[in-house]
Short mmCIF file of C-alpha atoms and ligand atoms in Angstrom, two decimals:
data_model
loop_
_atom_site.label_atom_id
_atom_site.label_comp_id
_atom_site.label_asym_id
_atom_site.label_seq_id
_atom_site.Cartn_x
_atom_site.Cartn_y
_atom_site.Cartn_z
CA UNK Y 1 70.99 -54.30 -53.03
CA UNK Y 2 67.94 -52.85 -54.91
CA UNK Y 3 66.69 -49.84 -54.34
CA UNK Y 4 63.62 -49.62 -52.05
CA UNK Y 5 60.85 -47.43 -53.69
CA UNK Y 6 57.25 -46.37 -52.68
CA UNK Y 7 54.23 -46.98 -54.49
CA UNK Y 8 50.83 -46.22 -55.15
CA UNK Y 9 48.97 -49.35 -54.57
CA UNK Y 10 45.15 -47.71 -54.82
CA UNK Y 11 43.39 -44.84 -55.06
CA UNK Y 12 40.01 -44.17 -53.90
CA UNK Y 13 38.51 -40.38 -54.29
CA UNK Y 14 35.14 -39.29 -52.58
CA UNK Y 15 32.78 -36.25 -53.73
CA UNK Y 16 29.79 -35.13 -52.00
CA UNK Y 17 26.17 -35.60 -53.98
CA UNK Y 18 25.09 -31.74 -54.48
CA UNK Y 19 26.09 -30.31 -57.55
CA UNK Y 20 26.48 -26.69 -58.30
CA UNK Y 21 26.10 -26.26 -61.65
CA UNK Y 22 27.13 -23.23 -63.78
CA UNK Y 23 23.43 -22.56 -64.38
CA UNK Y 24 22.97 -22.09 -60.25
CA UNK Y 25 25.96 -19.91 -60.17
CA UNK Y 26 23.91 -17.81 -62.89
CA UNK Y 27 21.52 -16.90 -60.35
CA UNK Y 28 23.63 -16.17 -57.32
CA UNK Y 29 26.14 -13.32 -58.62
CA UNK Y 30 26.37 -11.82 -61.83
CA UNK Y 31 28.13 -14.35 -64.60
CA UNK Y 32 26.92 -16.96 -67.08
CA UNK Y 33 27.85 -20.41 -68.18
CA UNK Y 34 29.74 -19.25 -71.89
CA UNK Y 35 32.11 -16.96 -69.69
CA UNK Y 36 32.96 -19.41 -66.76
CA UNK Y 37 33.37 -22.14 -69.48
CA UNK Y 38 35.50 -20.49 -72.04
CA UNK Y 39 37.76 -19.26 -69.06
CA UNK Y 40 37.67 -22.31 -66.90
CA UNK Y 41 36.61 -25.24 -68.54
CA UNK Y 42 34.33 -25.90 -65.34
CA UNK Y 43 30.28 -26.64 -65.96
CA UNK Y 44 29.61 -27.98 -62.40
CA UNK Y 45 31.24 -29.05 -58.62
CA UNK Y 46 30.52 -30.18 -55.90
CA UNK Y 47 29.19 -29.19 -52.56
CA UNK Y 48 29.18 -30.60 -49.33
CA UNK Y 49 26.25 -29.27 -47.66
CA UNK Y 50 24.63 -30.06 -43.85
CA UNK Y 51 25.42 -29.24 -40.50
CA UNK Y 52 29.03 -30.43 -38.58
CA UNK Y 53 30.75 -31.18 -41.99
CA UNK Y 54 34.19 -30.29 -42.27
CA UNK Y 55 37.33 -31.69 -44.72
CA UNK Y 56 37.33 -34.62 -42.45
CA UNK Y 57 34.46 -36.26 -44.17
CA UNK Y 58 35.54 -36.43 -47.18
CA UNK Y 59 38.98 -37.52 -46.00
CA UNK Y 60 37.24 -40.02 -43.85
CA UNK Y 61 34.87 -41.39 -46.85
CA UNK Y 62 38.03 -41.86 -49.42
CA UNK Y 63 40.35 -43.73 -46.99
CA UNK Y 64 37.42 -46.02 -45.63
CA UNK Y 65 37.02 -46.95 -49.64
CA UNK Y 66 40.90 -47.08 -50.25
CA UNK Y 67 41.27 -49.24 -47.22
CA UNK Y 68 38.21 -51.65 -48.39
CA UNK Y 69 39.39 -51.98 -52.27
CA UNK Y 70 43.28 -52.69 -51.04
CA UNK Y 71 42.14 -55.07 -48.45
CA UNK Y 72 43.78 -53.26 -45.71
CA UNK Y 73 43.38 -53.81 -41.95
CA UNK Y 74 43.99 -50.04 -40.62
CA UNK Y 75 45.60 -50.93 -37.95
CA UNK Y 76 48.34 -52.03 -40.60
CA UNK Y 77 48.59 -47.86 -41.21
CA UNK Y 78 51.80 -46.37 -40.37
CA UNK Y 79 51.20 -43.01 -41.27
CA UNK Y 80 48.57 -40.59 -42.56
CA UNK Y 81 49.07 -37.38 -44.01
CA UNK Y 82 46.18 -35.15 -45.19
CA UNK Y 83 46.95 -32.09 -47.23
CA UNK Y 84 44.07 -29.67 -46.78
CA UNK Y 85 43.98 -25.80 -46.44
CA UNK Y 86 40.41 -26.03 -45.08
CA UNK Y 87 41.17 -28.14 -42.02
CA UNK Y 88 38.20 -29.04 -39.74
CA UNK Y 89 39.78 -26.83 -37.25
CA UNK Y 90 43.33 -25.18 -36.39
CA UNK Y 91 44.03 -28.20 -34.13
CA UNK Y 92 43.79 -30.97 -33.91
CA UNK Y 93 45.01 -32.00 -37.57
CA UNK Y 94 42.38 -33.26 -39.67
CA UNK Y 95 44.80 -36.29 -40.13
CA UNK Y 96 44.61 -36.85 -36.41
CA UNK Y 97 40.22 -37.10 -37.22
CA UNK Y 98 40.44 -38.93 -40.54
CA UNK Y 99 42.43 -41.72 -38.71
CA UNK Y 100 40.65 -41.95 -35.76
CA UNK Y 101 37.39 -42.10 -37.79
CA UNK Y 102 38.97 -45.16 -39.74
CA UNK Y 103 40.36 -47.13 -36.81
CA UNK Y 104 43.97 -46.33 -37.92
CA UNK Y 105 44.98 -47.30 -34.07
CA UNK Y 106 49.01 -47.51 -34.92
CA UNK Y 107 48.82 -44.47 -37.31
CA UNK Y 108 49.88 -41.33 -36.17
CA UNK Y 109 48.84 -38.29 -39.11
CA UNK Y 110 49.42 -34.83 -39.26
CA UNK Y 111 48.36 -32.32 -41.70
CA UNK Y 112 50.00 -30.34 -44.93
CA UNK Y 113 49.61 -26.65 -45.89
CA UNK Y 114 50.45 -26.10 -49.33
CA UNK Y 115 47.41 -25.57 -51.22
CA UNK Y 116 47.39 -27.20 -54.57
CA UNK Y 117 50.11 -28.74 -54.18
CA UNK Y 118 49.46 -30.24 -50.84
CA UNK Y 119 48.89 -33.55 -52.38
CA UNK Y 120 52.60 -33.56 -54.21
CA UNK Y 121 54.05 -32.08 -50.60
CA UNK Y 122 52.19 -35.11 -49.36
CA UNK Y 123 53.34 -37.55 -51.95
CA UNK Y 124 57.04 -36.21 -51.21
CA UNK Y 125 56.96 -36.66 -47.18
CA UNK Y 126 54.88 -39.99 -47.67
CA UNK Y 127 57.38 -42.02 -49.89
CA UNK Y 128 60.74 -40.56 -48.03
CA UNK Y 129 59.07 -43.06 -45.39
CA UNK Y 130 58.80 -45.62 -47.37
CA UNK Y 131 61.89 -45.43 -49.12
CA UNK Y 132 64.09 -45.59 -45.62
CA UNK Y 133 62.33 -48.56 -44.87
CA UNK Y 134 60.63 -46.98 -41.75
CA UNK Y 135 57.09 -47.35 -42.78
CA UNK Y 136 55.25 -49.90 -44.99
CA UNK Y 137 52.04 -48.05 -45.22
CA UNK Y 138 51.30 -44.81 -45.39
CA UNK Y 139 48.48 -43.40 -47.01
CA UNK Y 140 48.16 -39.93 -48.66
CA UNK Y 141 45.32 -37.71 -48.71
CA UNK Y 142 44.24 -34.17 -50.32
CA UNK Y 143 40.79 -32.92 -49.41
CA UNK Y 144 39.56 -29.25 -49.36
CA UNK Y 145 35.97 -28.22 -48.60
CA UNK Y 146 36.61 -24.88 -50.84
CA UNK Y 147 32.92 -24.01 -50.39
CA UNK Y 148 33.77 -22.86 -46.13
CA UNK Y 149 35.78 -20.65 -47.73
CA UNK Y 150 34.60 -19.29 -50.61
CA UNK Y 151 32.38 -15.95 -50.90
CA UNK Y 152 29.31 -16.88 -52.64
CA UNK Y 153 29.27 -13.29 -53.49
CA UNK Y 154 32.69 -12.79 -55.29
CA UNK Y 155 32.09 -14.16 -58.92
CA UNK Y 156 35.82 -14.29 -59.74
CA UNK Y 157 36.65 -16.83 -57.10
CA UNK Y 158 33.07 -18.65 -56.68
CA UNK Y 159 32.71 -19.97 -60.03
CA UNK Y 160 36.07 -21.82 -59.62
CA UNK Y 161 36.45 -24.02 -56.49
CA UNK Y 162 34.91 -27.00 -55.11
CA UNK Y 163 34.45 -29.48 -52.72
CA UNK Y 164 36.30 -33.15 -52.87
CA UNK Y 165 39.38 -34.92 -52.42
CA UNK Y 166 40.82 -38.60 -52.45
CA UNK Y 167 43.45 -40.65 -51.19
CA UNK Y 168 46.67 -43.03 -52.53
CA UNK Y 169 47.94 -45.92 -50.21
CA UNK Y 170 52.13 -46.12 -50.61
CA UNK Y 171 54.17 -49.27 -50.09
CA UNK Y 172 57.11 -50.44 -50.49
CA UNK Y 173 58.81 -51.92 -53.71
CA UNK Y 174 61.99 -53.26 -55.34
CA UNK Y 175 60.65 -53.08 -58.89
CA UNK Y 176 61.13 -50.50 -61.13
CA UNK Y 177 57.77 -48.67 -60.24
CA UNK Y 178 56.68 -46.33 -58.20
CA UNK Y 179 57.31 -42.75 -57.29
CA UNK Y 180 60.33 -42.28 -59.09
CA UNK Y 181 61.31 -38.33 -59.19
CA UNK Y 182 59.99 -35.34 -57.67
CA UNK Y 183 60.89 -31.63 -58.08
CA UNK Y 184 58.80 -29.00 -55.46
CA UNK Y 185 59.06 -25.06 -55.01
CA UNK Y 186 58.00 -22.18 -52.61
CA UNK Y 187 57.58 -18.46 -52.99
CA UNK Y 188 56.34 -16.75 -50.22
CA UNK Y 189 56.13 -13.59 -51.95
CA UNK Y 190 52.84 -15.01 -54.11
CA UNK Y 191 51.07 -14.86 -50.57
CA UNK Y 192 50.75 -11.54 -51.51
CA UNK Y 193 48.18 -12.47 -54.63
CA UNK Y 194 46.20 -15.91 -53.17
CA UNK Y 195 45.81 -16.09 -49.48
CA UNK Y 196 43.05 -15.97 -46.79
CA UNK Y 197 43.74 -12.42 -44.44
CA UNK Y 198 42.13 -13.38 -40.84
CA UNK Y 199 41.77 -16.13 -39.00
CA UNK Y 200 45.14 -16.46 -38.27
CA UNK Y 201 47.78 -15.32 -35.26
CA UNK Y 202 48.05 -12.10 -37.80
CA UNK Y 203 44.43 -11.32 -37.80
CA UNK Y 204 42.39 -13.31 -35.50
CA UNK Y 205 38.98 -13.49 -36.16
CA UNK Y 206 36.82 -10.25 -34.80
CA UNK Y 207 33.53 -8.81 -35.85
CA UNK Y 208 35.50 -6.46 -37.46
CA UNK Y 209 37.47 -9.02 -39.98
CA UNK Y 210 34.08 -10.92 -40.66
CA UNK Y 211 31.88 -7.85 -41.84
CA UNK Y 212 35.16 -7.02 -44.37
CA UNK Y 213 34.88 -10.43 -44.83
CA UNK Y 214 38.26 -11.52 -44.25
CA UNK Y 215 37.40 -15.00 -43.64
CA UNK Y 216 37.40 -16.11 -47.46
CA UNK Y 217 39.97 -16.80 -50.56
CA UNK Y 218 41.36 -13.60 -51.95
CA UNK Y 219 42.54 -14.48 -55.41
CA UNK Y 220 44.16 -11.84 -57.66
CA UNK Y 221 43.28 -13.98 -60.73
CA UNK Y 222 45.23 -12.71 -63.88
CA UNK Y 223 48.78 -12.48 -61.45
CA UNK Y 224 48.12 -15.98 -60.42
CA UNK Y 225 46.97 -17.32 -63.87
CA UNK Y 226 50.43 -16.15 -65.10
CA UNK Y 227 52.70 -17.63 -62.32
CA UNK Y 228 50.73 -20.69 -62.90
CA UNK Y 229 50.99 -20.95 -66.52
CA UNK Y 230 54.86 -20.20 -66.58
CA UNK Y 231 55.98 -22.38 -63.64
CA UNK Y 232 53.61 -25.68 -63.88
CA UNK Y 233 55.24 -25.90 -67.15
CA UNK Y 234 58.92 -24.91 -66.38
CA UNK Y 235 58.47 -27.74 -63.69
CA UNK Y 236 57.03 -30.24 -65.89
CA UNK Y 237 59.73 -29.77 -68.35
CA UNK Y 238 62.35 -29.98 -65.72
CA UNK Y 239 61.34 -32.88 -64.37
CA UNK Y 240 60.75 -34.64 -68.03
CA UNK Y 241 64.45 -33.10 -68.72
CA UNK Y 242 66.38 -34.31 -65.83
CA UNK Y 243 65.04 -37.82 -66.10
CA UNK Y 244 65.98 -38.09 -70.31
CA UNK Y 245 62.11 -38.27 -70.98
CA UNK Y 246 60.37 -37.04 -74.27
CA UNK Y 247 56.45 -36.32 -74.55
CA UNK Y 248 56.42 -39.87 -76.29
CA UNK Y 249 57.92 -41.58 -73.46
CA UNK Y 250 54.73 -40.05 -70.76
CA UNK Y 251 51.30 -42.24 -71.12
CA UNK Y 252 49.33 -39.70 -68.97
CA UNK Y 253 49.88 -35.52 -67.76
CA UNK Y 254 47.63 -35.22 -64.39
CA UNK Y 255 47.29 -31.78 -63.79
CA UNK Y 256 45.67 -29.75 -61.08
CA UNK Y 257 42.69 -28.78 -62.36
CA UNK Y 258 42.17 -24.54 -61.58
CA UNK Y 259 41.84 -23.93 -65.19
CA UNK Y 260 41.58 -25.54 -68.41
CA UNK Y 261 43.99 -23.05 -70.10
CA UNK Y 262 46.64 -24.11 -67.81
CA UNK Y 263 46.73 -27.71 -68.32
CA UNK Y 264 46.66 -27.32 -72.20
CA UNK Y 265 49.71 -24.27 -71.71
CA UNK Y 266 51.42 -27.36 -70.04
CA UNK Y 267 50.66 -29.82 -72.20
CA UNK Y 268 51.79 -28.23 -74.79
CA UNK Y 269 55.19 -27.14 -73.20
CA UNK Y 270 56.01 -31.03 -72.51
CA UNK Y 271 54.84 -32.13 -75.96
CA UNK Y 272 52.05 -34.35 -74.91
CA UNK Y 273 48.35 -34.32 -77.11
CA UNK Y 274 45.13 -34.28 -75.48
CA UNK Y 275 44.39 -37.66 -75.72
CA UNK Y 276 47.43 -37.94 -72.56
CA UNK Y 277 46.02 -35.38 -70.15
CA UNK Y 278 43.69 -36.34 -67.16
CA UNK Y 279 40.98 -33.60 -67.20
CA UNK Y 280 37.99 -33.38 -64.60
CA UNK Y 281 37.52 -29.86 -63.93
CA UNK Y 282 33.93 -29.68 -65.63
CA UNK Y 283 33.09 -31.93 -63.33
CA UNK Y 284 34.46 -30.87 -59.78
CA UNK Y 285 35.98 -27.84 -60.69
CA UNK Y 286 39.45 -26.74 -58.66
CA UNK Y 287 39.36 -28.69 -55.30
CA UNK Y 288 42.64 -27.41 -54.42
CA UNK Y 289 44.77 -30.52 -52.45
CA UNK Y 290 41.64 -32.65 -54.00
CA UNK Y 291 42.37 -32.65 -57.77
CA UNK Y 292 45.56 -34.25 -58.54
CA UNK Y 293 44.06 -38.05 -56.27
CA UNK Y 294 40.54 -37.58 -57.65
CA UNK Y 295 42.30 -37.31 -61.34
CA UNK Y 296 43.83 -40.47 -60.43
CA UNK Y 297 40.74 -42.29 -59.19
CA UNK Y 298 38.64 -41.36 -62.43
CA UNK Y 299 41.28 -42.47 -64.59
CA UNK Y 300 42.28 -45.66 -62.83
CA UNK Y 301 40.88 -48.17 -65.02
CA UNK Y 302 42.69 -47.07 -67.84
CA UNK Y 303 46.15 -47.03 -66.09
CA UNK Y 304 48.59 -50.23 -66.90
CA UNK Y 305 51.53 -51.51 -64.66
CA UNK Y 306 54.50 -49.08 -65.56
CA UNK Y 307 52.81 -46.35 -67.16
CA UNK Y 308 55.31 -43.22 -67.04
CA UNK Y 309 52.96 -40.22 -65.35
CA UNK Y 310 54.22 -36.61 -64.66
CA UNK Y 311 51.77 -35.43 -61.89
CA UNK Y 312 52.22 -31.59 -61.49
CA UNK Y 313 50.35 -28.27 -59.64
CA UNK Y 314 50.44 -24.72 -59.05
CA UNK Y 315 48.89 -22.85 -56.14
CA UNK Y 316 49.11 -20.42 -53.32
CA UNK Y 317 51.72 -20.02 -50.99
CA UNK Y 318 53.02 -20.06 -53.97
CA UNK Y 319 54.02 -23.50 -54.01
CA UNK Y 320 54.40 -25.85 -57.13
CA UNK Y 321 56.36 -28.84 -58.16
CA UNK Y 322 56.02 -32.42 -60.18
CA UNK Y 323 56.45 -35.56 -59.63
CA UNK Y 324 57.33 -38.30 -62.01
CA UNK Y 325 55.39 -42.18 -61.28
CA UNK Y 326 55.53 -45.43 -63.21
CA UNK Y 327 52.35 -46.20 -61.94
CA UNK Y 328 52.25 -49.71 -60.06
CA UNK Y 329 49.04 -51.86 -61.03
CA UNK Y 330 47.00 -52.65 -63.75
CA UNK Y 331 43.12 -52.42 -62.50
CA UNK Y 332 41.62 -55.67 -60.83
CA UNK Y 333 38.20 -56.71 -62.59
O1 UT7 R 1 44.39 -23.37 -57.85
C1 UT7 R 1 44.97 -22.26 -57.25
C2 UT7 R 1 45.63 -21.40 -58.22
N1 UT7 R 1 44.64 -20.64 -58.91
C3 UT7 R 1 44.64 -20.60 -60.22
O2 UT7 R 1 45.45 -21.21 -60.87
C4 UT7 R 1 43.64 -19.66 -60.86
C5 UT7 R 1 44.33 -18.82 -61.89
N2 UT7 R 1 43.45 -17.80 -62.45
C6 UT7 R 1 42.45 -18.08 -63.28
O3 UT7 R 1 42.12 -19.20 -63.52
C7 UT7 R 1 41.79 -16.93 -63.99
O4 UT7 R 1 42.53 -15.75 -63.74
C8 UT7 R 1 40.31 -16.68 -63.56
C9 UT7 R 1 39.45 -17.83 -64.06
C10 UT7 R 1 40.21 -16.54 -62.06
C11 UT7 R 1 39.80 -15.41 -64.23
O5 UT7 R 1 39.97 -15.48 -65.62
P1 UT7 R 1 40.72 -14.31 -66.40
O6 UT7 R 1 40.68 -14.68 -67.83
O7 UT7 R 1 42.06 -14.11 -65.78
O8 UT7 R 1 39.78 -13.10 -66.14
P2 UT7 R 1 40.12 -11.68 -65.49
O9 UT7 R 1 40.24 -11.80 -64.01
O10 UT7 R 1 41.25 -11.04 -66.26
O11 UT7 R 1 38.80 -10.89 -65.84
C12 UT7 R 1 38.40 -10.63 -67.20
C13 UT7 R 1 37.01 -9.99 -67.18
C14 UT7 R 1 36.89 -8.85 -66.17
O12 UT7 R 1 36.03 -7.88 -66.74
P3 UT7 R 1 36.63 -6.54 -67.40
O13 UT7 R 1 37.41 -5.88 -66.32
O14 UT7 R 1 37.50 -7.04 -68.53
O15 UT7 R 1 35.41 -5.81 -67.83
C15 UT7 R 1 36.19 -9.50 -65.01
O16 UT7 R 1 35.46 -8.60 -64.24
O17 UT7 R 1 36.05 -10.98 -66.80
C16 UT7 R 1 35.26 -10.48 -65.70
N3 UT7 R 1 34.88 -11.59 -64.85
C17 UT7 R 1 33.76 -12.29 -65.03
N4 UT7 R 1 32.77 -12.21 -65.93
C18 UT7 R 1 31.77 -13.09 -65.85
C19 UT7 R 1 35.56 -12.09 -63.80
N5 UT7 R 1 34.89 -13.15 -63.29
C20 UT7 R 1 33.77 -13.28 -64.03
C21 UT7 R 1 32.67 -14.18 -63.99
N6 UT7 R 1 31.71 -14.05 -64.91
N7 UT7 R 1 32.59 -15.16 -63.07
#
């Protein structure tokens, strides 16, 4: 009997309007375009402002358009998992919101804490589903609205994150497409350099933990650029090893987008030119469990039916990993 696999059978990413360009950031703490460019490769992101606007939203506005351009019914959902480390609230999941707000009735959804690499986690847990046969639709989401966390006055961690995510519908398939490999790590002892201190049973929120403001990312930058750059490329190279392929044999690297200088360190590990690597970050900038589905969306129209992808992150917890596609449809239209 074939082998059941799961695969991606859309992709639909949302962003919210405002855009926070480098030239804003210029006026709010002390940096400038040349330096956050050079180091970043980011010129603008996005920001979703108003009142009573949590991760959910954009969760909510990528599955309604994902369910809408595959024609799906949501009560047809099995399963929904959101990866987000900016959750509407502790509890319920934002899963639990997302699928409510879409009319996923039969669905049940919980939620993923891995950072950047929530959407791989996700990706993982999603097509194990799929692959046993229990489910034959689960969709896969990785939102983050950065900017509830982020301290508008720290210019080392403000001029890289934004808001955005997307989401990938799985099914199930006997060709040879589809999610085909996937490697994933965890060490907890990078907490230590990329973590949020209160909020949490360790430090609940107090008036104390707010005026040290506790409450947003700490990121010690250079430690983390490092473990990034050393172990999104170990991974990609493991995962290219272990499945006999060559940078010739991958049509597209999509990278999580924190920094420019990590997806070309990458790149250039696996062997794959420029012309292969699906790049955003000017645009949205690092939106955490958002990047790796909103690379997807932007590049959709250029992706055939079999195309050999190598989807890999690196973020905090620390937690990284890669995942090896054939990627299932050519683009309708
Ligand atoms: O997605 C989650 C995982 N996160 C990542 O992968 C992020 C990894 N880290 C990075 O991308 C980079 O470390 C940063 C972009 C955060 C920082 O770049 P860097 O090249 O590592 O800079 P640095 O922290 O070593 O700082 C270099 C200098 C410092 O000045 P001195 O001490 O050399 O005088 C900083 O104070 O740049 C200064 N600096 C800035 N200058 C202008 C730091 N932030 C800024 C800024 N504008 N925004």
């Amino acid at each position: 009997m074939k082998k059941t696999r799961a695969v991606i059978t859309g992709v639909q990413g949302w962003v919210p309007d405002y855009v926070l360009t480098n030239q804003e950031l210029e006026t709010m703490v002390d940096t400038n375009d040349e330096w956050i460019t050079s180091r970043t490769g980011i010129k603008e992101r996005r920001i979703l402002k108003g009142e009573n606007k949590g991760t959910s939203v954009i969760g909510t506005e990528a599955v309604k358009g994902l369910l809408e351009k595959t024609n799906t019914d949501p009560r047809e959902i099995d399963l929904i998992i959101c990866a987000t480390v900016t959750p509407d609230m502790f509890f319920p999941a934002t899963g639990n919101i997302i699928a409510a707000n879409v009319g996923a009735v039969n669905s049940y959804s919980f939620d993923i804490s891995a950072a950047c690499s929530g959407f791989l986690y996700g990706l993982s847990i999603g097509s194990q589903f799929i692959e046993t046969g229990a489910h034959k639709k689960v969709i896969v989401i990785g939102a983050d609205k950065m900017s509830a966390i982020v301290n508008y006055e720290d210019r080392t961690t403000c001029i890289i994150f934004g808001d955005g995510g997307g989401a990938v519908l799985l099914e199930p398939t006997q060709e040879e497409i589809g999610i085909m490999d996937t490697k994933l790590h965890t060490d907890g002892k990078g907490a230590n350099f990329l973590h949020m201190k209160a909020g949490g049973s360790l430090r609940p929120a107090s008036l104390e933990t707010v005026a040290n403001k506790e409450h947003y990312i700490f990121q010690e930058g250079s430690t983390v650029f490092k473990f990034a750059v050393t172990n999104m490329a170990e991974v990609s190279a493991n995962i290219m090893a272990r499945n006999h392929l060559t940078g010739d044999d991958i049509a597209w690297l999509v990278p999580h987008q924190a920094n420019k200088r990590i997806i070309d360190a990458t790149a250039n590990r696996m062997g794959i030119g420029p012309e292969k690597v699906m790049l955003n970050i000017e645009k949205y900038g690092n939106t955490t469990a958002g990047t790796l589905p909103l690379c997807l969306w932007d590049y959709e129209s250029k992706l055939k039916k079999g195309d050999n992808l190598i989807l890999a992150a690196f973020g905090g917890g620390f937690t990284w990993g890669a995942t090896y596609l054939k990627w299932g449809y050519d683009t309708k239209g």
